[in-house]
CSV table of C-alpha atoms and ligand atoms in Angstrom, one decimal:
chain,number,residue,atom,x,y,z
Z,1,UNK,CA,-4.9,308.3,-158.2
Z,2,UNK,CA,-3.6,305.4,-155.8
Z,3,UNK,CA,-2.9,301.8,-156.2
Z,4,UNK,CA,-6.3,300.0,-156.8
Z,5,UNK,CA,-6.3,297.1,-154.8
Z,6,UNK,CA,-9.1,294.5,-155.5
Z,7,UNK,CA,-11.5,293.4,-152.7
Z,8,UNK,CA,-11.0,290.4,-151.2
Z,9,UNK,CA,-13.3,287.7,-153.5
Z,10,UNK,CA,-14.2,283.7,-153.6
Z,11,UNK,CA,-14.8,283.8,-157.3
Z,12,UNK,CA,-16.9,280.9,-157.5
Z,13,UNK,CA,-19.3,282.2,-161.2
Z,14,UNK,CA,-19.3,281.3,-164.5
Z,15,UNK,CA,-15.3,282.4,-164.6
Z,16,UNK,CA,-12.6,283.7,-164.1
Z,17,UNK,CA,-11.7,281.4,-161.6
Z,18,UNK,CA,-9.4,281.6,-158.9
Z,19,UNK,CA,-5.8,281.5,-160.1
Z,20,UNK,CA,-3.0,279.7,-158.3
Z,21,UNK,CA,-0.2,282.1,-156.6
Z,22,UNK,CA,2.4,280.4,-159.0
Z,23,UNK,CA,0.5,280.9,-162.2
Z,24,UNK,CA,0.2,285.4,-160.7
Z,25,UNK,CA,4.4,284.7,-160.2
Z,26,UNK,CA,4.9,283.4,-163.6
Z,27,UNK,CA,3.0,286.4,-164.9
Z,28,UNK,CA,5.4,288.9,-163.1
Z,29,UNK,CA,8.5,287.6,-164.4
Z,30,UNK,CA,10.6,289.0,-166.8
Z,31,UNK,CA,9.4,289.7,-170.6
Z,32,UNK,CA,11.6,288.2,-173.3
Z,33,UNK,CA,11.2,289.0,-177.2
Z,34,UNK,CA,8.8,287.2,-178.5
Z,35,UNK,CA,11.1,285.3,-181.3
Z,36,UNK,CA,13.5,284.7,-178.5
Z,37,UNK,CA,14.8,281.1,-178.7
Z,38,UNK,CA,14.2,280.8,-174.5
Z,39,UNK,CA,10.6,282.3,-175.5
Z,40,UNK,CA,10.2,279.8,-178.6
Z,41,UNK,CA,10.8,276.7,-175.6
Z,42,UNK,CA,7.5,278.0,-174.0
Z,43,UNK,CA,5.6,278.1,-176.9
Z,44,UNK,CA,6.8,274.1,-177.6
Z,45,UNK,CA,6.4,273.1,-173.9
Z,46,UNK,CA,2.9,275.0,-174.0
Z,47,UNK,CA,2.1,273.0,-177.3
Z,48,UNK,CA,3.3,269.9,-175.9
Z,49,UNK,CA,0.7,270.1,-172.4
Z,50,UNK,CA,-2.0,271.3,-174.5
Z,51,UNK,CA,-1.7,268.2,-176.9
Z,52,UNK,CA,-1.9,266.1,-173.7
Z,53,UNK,CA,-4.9,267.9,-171.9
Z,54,UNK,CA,-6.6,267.8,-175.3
Z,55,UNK,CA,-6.3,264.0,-176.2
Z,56,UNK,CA,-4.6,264.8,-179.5
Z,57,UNK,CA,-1.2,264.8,-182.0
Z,58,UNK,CA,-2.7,267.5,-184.0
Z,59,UNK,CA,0.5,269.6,-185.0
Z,60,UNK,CA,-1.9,272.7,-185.1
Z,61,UNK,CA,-1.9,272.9,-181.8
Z,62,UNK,CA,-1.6,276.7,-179.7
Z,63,UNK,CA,-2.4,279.0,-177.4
Z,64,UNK,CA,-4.4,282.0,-179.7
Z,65,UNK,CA,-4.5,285.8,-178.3
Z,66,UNK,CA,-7.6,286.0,-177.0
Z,67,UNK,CA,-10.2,285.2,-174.1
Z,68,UNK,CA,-12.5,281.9,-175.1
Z,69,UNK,CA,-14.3,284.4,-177.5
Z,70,UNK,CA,-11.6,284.6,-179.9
Z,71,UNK,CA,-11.2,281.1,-180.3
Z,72,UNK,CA,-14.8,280.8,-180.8
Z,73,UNK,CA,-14.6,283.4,-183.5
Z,74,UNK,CA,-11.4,281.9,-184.8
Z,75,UNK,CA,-12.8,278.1,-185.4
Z,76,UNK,CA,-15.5,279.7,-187.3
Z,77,UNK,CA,-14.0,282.5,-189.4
Z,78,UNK,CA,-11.5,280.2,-190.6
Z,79,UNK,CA,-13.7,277.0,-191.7
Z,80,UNK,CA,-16.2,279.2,-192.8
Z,81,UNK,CA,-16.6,280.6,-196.0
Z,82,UNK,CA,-19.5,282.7,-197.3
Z,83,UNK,CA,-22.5,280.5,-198.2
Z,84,UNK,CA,-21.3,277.3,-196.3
Z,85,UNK,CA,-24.1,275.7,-194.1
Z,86,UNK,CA,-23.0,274.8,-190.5
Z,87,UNK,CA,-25.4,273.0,-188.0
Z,88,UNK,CA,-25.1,274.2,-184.8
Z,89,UNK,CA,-26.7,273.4,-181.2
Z,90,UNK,CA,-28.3,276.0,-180.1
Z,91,UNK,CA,-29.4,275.6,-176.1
Z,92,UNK,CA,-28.2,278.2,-174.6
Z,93,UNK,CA,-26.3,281.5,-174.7
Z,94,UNK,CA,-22.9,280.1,-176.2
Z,95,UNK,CA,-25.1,277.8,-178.8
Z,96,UNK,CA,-26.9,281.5,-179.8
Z,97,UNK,CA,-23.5,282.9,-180.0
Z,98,UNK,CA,-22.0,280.5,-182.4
Z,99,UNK,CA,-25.2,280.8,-184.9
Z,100,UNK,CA,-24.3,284.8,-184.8
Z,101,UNK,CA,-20.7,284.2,-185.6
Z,102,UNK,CA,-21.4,281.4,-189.0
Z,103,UNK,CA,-23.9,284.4,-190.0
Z,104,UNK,CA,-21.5,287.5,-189.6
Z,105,UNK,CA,-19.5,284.9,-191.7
Z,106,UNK,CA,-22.1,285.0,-194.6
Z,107,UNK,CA,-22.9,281.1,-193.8
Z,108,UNK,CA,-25.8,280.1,-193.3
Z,109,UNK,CA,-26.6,278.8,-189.7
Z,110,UNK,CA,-28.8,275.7,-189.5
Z,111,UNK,CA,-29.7,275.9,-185.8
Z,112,UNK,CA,-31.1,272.5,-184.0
Z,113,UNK,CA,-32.4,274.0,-181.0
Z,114,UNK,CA,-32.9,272.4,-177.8
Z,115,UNK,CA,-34.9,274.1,-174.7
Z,116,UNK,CA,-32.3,275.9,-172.0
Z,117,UNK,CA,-30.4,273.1,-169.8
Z,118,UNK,CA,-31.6,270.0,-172.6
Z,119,UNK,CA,-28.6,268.7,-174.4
Z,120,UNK,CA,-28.9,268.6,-178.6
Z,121,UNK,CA,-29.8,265.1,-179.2
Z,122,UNK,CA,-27.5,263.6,-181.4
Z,123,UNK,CA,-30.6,261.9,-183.4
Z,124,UNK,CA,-31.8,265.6,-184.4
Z,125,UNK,CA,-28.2,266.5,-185.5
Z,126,UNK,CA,-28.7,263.4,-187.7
Z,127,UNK,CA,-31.8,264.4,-189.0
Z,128,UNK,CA,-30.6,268.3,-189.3
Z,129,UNK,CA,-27.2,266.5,-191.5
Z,130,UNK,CA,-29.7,264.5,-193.5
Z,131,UNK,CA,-32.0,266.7,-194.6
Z,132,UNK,CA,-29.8,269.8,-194.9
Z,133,UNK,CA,-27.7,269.9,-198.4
Z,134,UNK,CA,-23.6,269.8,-198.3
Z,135,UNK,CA,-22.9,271.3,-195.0
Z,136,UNK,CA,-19.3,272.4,-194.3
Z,137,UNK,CA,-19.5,272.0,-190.3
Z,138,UNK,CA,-20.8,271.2,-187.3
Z,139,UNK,CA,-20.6,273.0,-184.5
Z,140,UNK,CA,-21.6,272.4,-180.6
Z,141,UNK,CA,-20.9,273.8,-177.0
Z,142,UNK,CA,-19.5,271.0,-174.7
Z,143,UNK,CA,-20.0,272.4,-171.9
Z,144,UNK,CA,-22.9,275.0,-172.3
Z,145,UNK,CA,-22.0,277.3,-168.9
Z,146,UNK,CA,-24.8,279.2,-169.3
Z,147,UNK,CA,-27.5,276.8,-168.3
Z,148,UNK,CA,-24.8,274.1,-166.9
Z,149,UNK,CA,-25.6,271.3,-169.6
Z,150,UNK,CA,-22.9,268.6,-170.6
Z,151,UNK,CA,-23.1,268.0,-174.4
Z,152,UNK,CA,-22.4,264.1,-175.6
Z,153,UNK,CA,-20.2,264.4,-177.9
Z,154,UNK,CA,-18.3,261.0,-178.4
Z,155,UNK,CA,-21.2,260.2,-181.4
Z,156,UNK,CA,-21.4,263.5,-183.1
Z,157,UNK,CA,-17.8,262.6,-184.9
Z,158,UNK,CA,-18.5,260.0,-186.9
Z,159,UNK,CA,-21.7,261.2,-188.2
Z,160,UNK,CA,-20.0,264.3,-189.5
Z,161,UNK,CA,-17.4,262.3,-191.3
Z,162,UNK,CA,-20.3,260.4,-192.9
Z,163,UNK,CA,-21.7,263.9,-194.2
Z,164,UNK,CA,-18.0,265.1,-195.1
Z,165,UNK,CA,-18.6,267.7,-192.3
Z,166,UNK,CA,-16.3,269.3,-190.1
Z,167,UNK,CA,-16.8,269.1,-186.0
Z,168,UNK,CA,-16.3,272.3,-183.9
Z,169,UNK,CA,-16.6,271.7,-180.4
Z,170,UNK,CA,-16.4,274.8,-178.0
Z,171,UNK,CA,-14.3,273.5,-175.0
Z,172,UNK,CA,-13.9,277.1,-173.1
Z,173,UNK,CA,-15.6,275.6,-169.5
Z,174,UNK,CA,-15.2,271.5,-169.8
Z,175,UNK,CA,-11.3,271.3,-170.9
Z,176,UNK,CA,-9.3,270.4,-167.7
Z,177,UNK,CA,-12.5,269.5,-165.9
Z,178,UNK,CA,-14.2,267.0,-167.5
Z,179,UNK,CA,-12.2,264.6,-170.2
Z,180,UNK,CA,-12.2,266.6,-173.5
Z,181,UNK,CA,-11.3,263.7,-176.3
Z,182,UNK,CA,-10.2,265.5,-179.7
Z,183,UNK,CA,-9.0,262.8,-181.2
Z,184,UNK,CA,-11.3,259.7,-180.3
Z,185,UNK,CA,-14.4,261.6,-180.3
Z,186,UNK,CA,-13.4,263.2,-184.3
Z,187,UNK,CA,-13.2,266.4,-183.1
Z,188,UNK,CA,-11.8,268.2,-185.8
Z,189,UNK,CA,-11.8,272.2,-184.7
Z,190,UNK,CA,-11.5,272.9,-180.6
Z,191,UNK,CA,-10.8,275.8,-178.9
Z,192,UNK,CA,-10.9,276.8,-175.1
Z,193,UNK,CA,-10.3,279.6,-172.8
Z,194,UNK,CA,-7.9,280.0,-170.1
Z,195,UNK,CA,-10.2,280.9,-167.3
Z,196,UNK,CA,-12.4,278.6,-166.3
Z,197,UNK,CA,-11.4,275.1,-165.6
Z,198,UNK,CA,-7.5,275.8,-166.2
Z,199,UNK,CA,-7.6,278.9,-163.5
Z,200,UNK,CA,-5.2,281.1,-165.2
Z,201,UNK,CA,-6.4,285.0,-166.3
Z,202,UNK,CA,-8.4,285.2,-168.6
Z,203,UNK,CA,-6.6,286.1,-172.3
Z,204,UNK,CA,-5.7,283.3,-174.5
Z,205,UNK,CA,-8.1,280.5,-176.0
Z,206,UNK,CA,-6.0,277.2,-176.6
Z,207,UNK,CA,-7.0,275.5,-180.0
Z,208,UNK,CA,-6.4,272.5,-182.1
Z,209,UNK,CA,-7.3,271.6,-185.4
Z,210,UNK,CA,-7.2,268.5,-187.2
Z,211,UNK,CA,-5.0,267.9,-190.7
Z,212,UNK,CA,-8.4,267.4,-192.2
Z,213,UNK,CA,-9.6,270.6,-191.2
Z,214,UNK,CA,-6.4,272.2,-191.9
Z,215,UNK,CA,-7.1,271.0,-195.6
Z,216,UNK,CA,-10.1,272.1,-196.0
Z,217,UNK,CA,-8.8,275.7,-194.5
Z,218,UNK,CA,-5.9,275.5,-196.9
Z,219,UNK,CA,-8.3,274.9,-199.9
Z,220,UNK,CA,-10.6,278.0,-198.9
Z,221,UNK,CA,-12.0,280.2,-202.5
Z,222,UNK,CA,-11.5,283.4,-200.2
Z,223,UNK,CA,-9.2,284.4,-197.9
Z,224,UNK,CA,-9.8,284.2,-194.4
Z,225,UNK,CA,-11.8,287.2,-193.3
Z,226,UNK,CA,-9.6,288.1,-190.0
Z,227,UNK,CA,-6.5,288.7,-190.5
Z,228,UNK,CA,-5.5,288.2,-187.1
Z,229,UNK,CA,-7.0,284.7,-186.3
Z,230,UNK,CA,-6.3,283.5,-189.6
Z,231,UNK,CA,-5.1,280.0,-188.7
Z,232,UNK,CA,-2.7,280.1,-192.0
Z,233,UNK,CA,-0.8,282.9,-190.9
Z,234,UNK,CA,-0.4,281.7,-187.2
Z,235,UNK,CA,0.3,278.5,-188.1
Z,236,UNK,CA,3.8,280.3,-189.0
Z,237,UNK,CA,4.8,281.8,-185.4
Z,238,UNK,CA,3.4,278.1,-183.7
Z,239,UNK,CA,5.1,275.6,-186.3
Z,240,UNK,CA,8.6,274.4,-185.2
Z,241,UNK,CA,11.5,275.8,-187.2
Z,242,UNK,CA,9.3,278.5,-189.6
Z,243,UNK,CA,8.5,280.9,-186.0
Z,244,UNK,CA,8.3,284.0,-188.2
Z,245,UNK,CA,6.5,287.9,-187.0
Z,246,UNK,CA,3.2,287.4,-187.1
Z,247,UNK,CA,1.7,289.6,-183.7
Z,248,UNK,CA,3.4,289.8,-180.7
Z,249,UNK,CA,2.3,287.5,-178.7
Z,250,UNK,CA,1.4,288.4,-175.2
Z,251,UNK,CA,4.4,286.9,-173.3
Z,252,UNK,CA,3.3,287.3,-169.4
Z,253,UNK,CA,-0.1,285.7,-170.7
Z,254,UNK,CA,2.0,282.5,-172.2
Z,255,UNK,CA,4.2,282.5,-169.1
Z,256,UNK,CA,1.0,282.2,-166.8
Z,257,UNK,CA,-0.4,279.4,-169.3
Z,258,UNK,CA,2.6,277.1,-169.6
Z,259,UNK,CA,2.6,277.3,-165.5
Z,260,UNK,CA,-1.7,276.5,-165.1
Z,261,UNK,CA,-0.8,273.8,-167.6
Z,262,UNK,CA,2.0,272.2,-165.6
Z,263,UNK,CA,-0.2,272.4,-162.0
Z,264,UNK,CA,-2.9,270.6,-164.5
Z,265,UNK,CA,0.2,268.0,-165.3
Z,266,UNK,CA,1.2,267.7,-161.8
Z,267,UNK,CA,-2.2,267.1,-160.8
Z,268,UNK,CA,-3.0,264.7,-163.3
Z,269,UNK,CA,-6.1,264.8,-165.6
Z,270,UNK,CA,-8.2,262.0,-164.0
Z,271,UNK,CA,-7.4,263.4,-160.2
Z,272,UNK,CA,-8.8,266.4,-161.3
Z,273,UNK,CA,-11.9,265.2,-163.0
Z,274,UNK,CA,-12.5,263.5,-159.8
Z,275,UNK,CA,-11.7,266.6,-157.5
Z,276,UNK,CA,-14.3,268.5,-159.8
Z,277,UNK,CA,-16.9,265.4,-159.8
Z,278,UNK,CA,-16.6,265.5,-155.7
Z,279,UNK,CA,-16.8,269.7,-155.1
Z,280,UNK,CA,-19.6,269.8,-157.4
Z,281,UNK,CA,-21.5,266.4,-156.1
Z,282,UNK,CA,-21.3,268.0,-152.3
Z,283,UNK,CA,-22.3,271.3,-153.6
Z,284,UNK,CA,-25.8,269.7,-154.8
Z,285,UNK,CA,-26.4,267.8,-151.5
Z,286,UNK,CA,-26.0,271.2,-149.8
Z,287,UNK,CA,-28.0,273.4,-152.4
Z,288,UNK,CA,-30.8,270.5,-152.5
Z,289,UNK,CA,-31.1,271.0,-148.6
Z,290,UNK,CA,-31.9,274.6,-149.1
Z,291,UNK,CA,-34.8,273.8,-152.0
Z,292,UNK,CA,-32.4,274.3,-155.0
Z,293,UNK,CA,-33.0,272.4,-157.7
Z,294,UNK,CA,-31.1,271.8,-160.8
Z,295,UNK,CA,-32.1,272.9,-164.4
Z,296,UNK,CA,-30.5,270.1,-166.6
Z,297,UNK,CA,-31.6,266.5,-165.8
Z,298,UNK,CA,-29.8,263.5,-164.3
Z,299,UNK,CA,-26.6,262.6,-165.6
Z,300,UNK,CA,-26.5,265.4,-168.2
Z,301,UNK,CA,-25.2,268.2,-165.4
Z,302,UNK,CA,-21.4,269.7,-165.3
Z,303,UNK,CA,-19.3,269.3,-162.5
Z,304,UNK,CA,-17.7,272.2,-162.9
Z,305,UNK,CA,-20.6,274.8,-163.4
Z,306,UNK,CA,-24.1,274.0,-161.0
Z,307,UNK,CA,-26.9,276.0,-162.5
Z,308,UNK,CA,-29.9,275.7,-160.2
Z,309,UNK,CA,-33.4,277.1,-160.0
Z,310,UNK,CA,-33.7,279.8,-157.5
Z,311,UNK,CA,-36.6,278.5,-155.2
Z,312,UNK,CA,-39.3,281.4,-154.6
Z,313,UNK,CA,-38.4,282.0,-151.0
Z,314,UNK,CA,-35.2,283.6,-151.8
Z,315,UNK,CA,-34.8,287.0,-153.6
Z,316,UNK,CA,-32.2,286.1,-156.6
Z,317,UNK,CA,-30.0,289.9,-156.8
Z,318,UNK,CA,-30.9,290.5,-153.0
Z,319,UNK,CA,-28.7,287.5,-151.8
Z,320,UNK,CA,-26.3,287.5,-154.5
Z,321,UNK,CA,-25.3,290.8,-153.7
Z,322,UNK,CA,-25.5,289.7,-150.2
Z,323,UNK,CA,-22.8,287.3,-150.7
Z,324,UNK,CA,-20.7,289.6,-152.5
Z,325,UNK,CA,-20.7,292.5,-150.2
Z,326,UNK,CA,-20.8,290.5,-147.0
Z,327,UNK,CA,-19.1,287.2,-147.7
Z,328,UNK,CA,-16.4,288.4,-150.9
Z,329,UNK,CA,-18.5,285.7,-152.6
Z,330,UNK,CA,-18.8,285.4,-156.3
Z,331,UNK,CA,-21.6,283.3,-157.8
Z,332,UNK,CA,-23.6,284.1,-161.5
Z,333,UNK,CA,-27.1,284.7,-162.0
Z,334,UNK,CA,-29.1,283.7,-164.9
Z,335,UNK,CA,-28.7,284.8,-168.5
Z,336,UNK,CA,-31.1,285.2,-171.4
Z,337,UNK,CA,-34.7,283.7,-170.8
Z,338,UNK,CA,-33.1,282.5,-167.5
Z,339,UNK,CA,-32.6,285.9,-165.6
Z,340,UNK,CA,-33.6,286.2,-161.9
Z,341,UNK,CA,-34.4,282.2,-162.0
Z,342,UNK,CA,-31.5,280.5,-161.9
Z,343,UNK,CA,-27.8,280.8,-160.0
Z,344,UNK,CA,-24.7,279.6,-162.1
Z,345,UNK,CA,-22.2,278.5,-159.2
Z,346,UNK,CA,-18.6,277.5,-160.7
Z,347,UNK,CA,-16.4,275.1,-159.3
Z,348,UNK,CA,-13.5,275.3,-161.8
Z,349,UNK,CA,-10.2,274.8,-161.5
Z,350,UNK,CA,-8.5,276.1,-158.0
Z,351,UNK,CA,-12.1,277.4,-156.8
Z,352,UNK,CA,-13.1,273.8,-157.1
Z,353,UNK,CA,-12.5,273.0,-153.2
Z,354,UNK,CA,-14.2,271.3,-150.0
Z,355,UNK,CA,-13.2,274.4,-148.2
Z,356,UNK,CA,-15.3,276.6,-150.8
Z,357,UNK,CA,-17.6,274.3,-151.1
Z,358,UNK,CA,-18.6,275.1,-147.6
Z,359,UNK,CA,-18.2,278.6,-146.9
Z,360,UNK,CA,-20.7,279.1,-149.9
Z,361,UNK,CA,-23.3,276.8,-148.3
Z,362,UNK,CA,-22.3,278.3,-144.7
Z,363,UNK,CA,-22.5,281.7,-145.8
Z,364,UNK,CA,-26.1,281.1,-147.6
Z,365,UNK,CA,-27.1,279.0,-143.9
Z,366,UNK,CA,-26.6,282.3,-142.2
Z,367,UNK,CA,-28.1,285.0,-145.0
Z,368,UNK,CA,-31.6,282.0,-144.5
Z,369,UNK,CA,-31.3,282.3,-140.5
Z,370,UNK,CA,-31.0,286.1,-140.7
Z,371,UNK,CA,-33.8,286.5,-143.5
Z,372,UNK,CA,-36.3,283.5,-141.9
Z,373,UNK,CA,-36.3,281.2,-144.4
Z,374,UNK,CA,-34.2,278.6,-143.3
Z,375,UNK,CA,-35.6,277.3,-139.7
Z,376,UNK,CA,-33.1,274.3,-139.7
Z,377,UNK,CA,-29.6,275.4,-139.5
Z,378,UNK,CA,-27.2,273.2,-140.7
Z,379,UNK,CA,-28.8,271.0,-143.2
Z,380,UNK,CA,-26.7,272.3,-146.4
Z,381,UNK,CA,-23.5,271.4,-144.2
Z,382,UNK,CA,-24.9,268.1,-143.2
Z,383,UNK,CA,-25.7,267.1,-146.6
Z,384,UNK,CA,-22.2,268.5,-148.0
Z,385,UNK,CA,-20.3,266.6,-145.3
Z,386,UNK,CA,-22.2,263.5,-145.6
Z,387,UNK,CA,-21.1,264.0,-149.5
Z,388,UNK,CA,-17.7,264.2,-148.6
Z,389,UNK,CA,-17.5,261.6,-145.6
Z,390,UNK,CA,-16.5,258.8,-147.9
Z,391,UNK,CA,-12.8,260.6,-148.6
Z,392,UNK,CA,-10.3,261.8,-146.3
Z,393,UNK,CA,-9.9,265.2,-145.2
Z,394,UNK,CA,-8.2,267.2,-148.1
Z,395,UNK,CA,-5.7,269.5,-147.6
Z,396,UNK,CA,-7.3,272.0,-149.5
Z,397,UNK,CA,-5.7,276.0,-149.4
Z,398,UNK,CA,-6.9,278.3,-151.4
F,1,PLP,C1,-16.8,281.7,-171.1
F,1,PLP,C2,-17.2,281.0,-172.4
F,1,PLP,C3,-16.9,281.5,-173.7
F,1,PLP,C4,-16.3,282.8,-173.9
F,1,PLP,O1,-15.1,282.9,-173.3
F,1,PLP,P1,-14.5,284.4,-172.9
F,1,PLP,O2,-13.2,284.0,-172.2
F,1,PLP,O3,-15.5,285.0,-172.0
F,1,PLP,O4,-14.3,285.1,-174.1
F,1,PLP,C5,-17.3,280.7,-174.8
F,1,PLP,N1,-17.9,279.5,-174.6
F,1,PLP,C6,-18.2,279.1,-173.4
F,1,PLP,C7,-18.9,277.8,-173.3
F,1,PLP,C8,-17.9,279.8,-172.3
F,1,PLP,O5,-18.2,279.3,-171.1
């Protein structure tokens, strides 16, 4: 067999995102033990950025082994016990996927269901809280990236502490590109992923959880179900001074996470937001031009992941494959109930750029001119620069 070496791509989907050259160096450095005192300074430095980029002090605060998924499954195995009732938002494929985890959990899942690319109205988790007996959580996707929906959240908090619930809030696509609040917005359980708006490989989920949650996992009739995300257990290799065997972590993974976190630091948090609001804002100037138009409404839409309704004069697979094979061009199609209908286009992290921003729309210009359905060249371009005449040139790279 020979080397493989990957294709050239834009990766502009649902994630992974493109990864900065100094996050790929940090993952070919040298391994170190994992109970080595230089590796123990990561893990603190790593805690440290991830409190910041999370709005928190919560002491439980770490980098778990494991893509977004596992910290998904994590949150919920560990608050969960069997028999618990947990609300959860249900709008799209991440909503569904929650539900399926509280029920392998024995809980019972309470779903308040909203139609693909609505938000959960924070009314019908009221009325889901109020009529439903003790429930032990509540659980909701902030960023849903499979229909593009932003989730308000900032309300949610209080009402769960009025019903002595918990609040699970799955951050995998919005944490480091839209503000994620633990702390003001009573989040009491969030977790994250690594590939999506922090653009390093895909393998750990960050996670924080609250002292009150941490309480109510510390007072749990059984025992934690997995043994390898039981929060207890790992709570012994994160916490200062205790640092004790648990699994070995997956040092080149940590490496690459400490360095994504400090280019997030080094950025700043509301530059970023910003850079992310701007991409995304001349992406649907030059997507509208070509007779896209977006599944959730006004003001409810993530910067960081457009999903948009194929119009009928383009052939969904046809030009996505076109864009891979001709253009190295990444972008998602639909999931679920939404397959063939809409595009998922993610602007997270490092792919979030002008420079991508217009070789997507130039490359779609050119597929329209060759296939006939775009007579006027250069309105996605003139929309996207108009978007973007109000700023400065960026320097942009790749
Ligand atoms: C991507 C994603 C996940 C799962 O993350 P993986 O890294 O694929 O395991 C969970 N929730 C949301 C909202 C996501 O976008």
């Amino acid at each position: 067999m020979q080397e493989f070496l990957p294709p050239r791509r834009l990766l502009l989907g649902p994630g992974p995102s493109l990864v900065h050259p100094r996050v790929l160096r940090a993952m070919a450095t040298p391994l170190l033990g994992h109970l080595d005192p230089a590796f123990l300074t990561v893990m603190t430095d790593i805690q440290t950025l991830l409190r910041e980029i999370f709005h928190t002090n919560n002491r439980f605060t770490i980098a778990l082994s494991g893509t977004g998924s596992a910290g998904m499954e994590a949150a919920i195995v560990n608050v969960v016990e069997p028999g618990d009732a947990v609300v959860v938002g249900v709008n799209g494929v991440f909503g569904t996927r929650l539900a399926t985890v509280v029920e392998r959990c024995g809980g019972k899942a309470i779903r308040v269901e909203a139609p693909w690319g609505r938000i959960i109205e924070t009314a019908a988790i009221e009325a889901a809280l109020s009529r439903s007996g003790p429930v032990k959580a509540v659980a909701l996707v902030h960023a849903e990236t499979s229909t593009g929906a932003r989730q308000p959240l900032d309300a949610v908090g209080a009402l769960c502490r009025t019903h002595n619930a918990l609040f699970i809030v799955d951050a995998v696509t919005s944490l480091a590109g839209i503000p994620v609040e633990v702390d003001a917005w009573g989040i009491d359980v969030c977790y994250s992923g690594t590939q999506k708006c922090l653009s390093c490989p895909p393998g750990l989920a960050p996670v924080t959880v609250s002292e009150r949650a941490l309480e109510t996992i510390t007072r749990r009739r059984t025992p934690c179900q997995s043994w390898y995300l039981d929060f207890s257990l790992i709570a012994a290799y994160w916490e200062e001074g205790s640092r004790a065997y648990h699994h070995t972590a997956p040092i080149s993974m940590v490496y690459a996470l400490r360095e994504a976190l400090r280019l997030v630091e080094e950025e700043g948090l509301p530059a970023r937001f910003a850079r992310h609001r701007l991409n995304s804002a001349a992406l649907v100037a030059g997507l509208a031009a070509l007779g896209f138009t977006l599944l959730p409404p006004a003001g409810r839409q993530l910067p960081m992941l457009t999903c948009v309704t194929v119009p009928s004069h383009i052939d969904d697979a046809v030009v996505r494959a076109q864009l891979l094979q001709a253009y190295g061009i990444e972008i998602g199609g639909g999931l679920g109930p939404l397959k063939g209908k809409v595009w998922r286009i993610g602007l997270m992290g490092e792919s979030s750029t002008e420079a991508n921003v217009l070789t997507l729309l130039n490359a779609l210009e050119e597929i329209g001119i060759r296939s006939g359905w775009l007579s006027t060249p250069g309105v996605a371009l003139q929309a996207a620069a108009r978007a973007y005449s109000h700023t400065p040139l960026e320097k942009d790279g790749v």
